[in-house]
PDB file of C-alpha atoms and ligand atoms in Angstrom:
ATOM      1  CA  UNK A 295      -5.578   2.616  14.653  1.00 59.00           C
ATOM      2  CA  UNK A 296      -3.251   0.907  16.703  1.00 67.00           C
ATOM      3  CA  UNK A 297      -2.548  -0.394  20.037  1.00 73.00           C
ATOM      4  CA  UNK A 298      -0.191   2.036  22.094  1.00 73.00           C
ATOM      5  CA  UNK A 299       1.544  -0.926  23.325  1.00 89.00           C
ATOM      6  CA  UNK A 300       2.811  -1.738  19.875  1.00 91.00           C
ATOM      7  CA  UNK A 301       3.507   1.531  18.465  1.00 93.00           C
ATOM      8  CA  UNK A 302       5.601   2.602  21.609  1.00 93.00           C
ATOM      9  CA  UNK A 303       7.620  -0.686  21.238  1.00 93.00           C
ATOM     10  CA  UNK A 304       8.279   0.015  16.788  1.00 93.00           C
ATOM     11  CA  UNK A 305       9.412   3.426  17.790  1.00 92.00           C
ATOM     12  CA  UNK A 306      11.660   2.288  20.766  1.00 91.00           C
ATOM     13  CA  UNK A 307      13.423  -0.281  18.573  1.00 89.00           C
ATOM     14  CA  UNK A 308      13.655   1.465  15.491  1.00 87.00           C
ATOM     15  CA  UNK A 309      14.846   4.496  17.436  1.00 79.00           C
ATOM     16  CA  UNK A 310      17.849   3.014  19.448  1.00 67.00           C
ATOM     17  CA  UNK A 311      21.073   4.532  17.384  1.00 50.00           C
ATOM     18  CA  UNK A 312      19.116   6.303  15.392  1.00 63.00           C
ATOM     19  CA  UNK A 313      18.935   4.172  12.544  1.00 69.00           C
ATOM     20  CA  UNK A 314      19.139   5.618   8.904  1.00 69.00           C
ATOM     21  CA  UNK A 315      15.421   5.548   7.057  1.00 83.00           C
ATOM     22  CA  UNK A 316      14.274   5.423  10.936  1.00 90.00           C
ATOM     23  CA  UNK A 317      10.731   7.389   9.988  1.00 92.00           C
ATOM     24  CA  UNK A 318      10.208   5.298   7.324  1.00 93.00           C
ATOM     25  CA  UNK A 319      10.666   1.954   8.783  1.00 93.00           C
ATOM     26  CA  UNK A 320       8.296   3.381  11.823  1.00 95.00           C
ATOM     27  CA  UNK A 321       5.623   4.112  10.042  1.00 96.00           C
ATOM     28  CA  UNK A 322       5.947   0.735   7.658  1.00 95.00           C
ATOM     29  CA  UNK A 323       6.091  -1.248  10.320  1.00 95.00           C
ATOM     30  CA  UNK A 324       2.799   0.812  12.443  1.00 96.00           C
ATOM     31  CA  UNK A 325       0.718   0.541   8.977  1.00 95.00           C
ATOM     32  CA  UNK A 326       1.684  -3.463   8.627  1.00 93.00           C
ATOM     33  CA  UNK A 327       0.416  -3.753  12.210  1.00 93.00           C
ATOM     34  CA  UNK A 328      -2.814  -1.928  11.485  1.00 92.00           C
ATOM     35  CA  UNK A 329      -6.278  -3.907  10.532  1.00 88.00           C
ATOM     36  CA  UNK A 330      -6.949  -2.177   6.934  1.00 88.00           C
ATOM     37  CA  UNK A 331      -2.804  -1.403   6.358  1.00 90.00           C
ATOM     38  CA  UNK A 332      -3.548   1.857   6.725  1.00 94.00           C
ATOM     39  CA  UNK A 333      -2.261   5.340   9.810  1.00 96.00           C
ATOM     40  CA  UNK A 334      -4.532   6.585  11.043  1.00 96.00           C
ATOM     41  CA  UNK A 335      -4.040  10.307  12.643  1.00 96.00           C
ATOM     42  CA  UNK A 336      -3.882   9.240  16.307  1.00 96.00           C
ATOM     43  CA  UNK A 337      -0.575   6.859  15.041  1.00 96.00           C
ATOM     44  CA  UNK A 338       1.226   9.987  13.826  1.00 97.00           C
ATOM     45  CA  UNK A 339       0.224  12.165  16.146  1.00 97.00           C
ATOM     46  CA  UNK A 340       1.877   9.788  18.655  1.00 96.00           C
ATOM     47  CA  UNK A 341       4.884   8.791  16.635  1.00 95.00           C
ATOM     48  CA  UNK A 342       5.075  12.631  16.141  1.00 94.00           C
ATOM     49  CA  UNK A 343       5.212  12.921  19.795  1.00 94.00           C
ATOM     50  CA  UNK A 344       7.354  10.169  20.429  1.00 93.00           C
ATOM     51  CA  UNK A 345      10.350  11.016  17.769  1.00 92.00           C
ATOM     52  CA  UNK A 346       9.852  14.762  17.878  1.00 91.00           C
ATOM     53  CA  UNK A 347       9.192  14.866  14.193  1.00 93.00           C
ATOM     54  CA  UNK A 348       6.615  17.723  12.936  1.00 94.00           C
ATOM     55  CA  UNK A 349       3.095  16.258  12.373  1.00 96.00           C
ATOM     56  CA  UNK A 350       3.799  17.949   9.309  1.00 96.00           C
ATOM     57  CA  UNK A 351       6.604  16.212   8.202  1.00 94.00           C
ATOM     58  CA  UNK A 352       4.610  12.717   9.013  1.00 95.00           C
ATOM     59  CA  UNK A 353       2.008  13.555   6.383  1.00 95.00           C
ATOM     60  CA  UNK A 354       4.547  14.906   3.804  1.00 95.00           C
ATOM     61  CA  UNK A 355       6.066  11.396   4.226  1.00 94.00           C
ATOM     62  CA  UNK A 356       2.806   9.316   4.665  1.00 93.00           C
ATOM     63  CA  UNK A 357       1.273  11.119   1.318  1.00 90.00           C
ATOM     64  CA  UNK A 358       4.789  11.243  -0.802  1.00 89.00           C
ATOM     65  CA  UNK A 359       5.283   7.627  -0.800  1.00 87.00           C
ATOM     66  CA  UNK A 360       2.311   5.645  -2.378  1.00 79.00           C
ATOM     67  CA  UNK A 361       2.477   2.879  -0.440  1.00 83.00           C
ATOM     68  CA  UNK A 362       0.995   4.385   3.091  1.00 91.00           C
ATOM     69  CA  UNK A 363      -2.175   4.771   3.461  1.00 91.00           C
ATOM     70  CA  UNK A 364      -4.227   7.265   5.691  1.00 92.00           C
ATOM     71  CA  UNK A 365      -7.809   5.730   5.366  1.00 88.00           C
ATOM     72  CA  UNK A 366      -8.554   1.802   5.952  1.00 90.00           C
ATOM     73  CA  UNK A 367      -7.807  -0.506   2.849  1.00 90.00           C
ATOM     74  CA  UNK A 368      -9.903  -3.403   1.696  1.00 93.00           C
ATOM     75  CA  UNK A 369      -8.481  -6.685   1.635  1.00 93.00           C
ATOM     76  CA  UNK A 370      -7.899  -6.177  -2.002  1.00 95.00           C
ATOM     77  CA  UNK A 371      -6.309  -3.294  -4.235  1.00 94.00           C
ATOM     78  CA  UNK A 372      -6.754  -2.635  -7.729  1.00 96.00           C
ATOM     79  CA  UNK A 373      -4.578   0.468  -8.264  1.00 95.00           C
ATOM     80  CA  UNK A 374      -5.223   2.033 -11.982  1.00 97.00           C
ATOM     81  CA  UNK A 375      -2.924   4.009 -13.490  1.00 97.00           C
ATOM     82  CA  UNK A 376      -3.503   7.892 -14.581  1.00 96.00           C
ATOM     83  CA  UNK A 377      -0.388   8.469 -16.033  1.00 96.00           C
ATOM     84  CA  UNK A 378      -0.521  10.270 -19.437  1.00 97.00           C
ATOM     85  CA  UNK A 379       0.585   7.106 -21.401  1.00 98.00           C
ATOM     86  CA  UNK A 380      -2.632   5.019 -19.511  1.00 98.00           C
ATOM     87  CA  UNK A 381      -4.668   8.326 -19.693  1.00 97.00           C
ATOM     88  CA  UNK A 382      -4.223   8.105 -23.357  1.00 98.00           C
ATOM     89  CA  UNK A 383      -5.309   4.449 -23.802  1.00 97.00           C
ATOM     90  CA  UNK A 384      -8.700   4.887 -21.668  1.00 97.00           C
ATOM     91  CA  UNK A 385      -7.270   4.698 -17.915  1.00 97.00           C
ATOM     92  CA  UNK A 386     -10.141   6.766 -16.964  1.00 97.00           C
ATOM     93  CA  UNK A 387     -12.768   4.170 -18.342  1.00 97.00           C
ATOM     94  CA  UNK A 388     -11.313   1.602 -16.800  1.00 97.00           C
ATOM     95  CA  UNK A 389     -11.689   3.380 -13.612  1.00 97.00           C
ATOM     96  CA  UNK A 390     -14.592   4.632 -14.409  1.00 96.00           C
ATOM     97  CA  UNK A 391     -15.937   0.686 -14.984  1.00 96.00           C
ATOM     98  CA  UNK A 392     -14.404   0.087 -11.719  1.00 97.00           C
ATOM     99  CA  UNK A 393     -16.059   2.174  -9.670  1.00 96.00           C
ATOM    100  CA  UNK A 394     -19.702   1.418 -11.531  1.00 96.00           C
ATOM    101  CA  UNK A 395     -19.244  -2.458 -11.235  1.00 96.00           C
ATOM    102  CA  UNK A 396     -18.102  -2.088  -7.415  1.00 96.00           C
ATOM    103  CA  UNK A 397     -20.963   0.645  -6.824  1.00 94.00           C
ATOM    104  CA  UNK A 398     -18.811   3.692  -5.259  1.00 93.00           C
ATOM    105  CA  UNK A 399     -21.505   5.740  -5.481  1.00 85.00           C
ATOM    106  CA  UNK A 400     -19.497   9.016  -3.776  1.00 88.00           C
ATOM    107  CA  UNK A 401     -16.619   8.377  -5.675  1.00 93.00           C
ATOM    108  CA  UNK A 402     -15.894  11.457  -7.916  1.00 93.00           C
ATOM    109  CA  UNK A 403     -13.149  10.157 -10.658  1.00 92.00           C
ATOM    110  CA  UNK A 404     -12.414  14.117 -11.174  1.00 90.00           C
ATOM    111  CA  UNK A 405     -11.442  14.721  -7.628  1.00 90.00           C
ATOM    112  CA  UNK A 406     -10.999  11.155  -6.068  1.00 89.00           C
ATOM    113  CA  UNK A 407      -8.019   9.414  -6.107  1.00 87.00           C
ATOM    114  CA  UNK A 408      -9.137   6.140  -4.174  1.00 91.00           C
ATOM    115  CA  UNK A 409     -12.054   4.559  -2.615  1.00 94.00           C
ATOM    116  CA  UNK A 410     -12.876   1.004  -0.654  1.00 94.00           C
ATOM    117  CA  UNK A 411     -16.398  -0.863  -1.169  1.00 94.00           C
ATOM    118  CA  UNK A 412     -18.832  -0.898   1.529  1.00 91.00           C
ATOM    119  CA  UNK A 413     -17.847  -3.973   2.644  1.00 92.00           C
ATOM    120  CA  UNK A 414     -14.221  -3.140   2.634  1.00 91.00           C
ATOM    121  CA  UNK A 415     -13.458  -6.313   0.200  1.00 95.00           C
ATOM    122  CA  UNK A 416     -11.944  -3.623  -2.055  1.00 96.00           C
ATOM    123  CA  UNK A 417     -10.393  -0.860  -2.599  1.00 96.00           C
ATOM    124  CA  UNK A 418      -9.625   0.962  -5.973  1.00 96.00           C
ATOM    125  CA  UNK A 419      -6.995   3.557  -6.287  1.00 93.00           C
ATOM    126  CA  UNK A 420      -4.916   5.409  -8.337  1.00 94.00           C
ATOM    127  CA  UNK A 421      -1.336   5.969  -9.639  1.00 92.00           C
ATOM    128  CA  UNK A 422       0.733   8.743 -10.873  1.00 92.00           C
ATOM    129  CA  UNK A 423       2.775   5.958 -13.027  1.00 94.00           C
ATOM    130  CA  UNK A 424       4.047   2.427 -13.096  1.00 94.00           C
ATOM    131  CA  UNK A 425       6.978   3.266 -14.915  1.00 95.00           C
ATOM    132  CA  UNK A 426       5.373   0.761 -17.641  1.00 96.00           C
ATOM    133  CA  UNK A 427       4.308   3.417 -20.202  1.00 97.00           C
ATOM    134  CA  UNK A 428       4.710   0.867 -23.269  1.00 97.00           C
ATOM    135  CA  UNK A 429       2.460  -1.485 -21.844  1.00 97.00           C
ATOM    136  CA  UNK A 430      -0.437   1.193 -21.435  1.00 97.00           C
ATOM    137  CA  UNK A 431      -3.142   0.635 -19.571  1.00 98.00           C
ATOM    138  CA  UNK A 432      -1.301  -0.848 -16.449  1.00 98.00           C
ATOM    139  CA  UNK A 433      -3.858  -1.920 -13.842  1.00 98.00           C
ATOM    140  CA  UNK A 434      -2.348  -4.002 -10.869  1.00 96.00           C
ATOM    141  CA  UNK A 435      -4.195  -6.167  -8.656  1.00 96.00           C
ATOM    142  CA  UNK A 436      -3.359  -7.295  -5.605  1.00 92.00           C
ATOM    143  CA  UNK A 437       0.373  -6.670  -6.477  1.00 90.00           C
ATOM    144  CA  UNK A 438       0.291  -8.508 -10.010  1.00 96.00           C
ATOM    145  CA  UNK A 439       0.543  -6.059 -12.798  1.00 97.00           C
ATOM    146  CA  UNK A 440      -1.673  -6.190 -16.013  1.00 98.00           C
ATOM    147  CA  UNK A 441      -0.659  -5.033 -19.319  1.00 97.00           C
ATOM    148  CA  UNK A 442      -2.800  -3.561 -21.542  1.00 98.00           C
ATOM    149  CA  UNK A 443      -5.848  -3.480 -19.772  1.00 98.00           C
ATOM    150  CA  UNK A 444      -9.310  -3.021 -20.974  1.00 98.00           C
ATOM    151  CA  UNK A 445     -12.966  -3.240 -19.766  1.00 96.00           C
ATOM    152  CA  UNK A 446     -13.960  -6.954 -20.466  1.00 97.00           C
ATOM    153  CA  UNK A 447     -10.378  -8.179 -18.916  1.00 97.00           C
ATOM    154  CA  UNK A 448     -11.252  -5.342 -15.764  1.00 97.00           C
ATOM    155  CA  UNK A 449     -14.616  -6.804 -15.503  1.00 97.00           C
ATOM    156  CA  UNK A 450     -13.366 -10.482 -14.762  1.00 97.00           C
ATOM    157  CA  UNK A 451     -10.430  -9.646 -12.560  1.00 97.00           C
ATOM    158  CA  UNK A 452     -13.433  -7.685 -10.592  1.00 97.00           C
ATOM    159  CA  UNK A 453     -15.643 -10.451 -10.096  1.00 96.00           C
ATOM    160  CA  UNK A 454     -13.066 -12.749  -9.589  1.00 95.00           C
ATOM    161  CA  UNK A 455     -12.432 -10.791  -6.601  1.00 95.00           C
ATOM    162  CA  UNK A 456     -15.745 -10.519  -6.104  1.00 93.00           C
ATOM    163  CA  UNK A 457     -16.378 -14.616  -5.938  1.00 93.00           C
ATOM    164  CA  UNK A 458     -13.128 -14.669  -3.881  1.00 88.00           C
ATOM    165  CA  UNK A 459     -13.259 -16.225  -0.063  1.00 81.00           C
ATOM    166  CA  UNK A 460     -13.518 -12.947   2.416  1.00 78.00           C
ATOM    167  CA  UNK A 461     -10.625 -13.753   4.482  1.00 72.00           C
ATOM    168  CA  UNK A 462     -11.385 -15.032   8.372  1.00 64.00           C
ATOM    169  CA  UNK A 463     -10.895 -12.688  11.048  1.00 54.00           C
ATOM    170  CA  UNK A 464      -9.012 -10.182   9.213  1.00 47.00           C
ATOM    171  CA  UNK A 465      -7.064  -9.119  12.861  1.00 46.00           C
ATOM    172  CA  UNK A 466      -3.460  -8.999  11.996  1.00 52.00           C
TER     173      UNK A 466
HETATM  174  S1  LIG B 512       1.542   6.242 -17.539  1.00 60.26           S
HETATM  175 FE1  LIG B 512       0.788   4.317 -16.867  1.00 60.26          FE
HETATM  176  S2  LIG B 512       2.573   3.164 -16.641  1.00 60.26           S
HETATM  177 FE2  LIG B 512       3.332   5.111 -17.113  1.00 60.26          FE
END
């Protein structure tokens, strides 16, 4: 969640002339500022109040564009694809191997589409499509895609993540 301070101040700026992509830059900007990248419901519910927007029309946004997130992220992302191309090369194993090796216990790979480890190193989500169909599997970590993914190449970028520093502090 954020600090009121900042939020008022992103919406004042962003909301002087009325810039075009206004909501969208507000609620980048709020979810960069956030510990975990993520909105919580008290941040739209007061950007909601503060541009007159429907809390509706928040979440439409929020959950439309895959980059926002409405539930703390870990410091890393491995986002697995579940497109039909990557569903048809074993997308769902590899996120299946994902969430054994990282233990999400209450992680349902029917229903789920994300979850974040315990400790919140990681978090694992999911993808409607890279737009990299040939290259099926597409796994990205951290940002860097990977063609062609399979379980033994999963399993190392895991524990490398695994073995990886925790970052200090984590306040933003
Ligand atoms: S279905 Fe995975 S990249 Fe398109």
């Amino acid at each position: 969640m954020s600090d009121s301070g900042m939020l008022d101040e992103v919406v004042r700026r962003w909301s002087d002339g009325q810039r075009p992509g206004a909501l969208l830059g507000i609620l980048e900007e709020v979810q960069e500022h956030n510990k975990g990248d993520y909105l919580s419901e008290s941040d739209l519910r007061r950007i909601s109040e503060l541009t007159g927007t429907p809390l509706s029309r928040l979440y439409s946004i929020a959950t439309f564009y895959s980059f926002f997130n409405l539930t703390p992220q870990g410091e890393h992302t491995i986002v697995v694809c579940r497109g039909t191309a990557c569903h048809t090369r074993g997308s769902r194993g590899l996120l299946a191997d994902a969430a054994m090796r990282l233990n999400a216990s209450g992680f349902n790979i029917d229903e789920d589409s994300a979850f974040t480890t315990a400790d919140a190193r990681i978090t694992v989500r999911t993808v409607a499509c890279f737009g990299q169909c040939a290259l099926a599997p597409v796994v990205s970590v951290d940002g860097v895609m990977y063609s062609r993914m399979n379980s033994t190449k999963l399993a190392s970028l895991i524990t490398r993540l695994i073995n990886a520093k925790p970052a200090q502090g984590g306040e933003k």
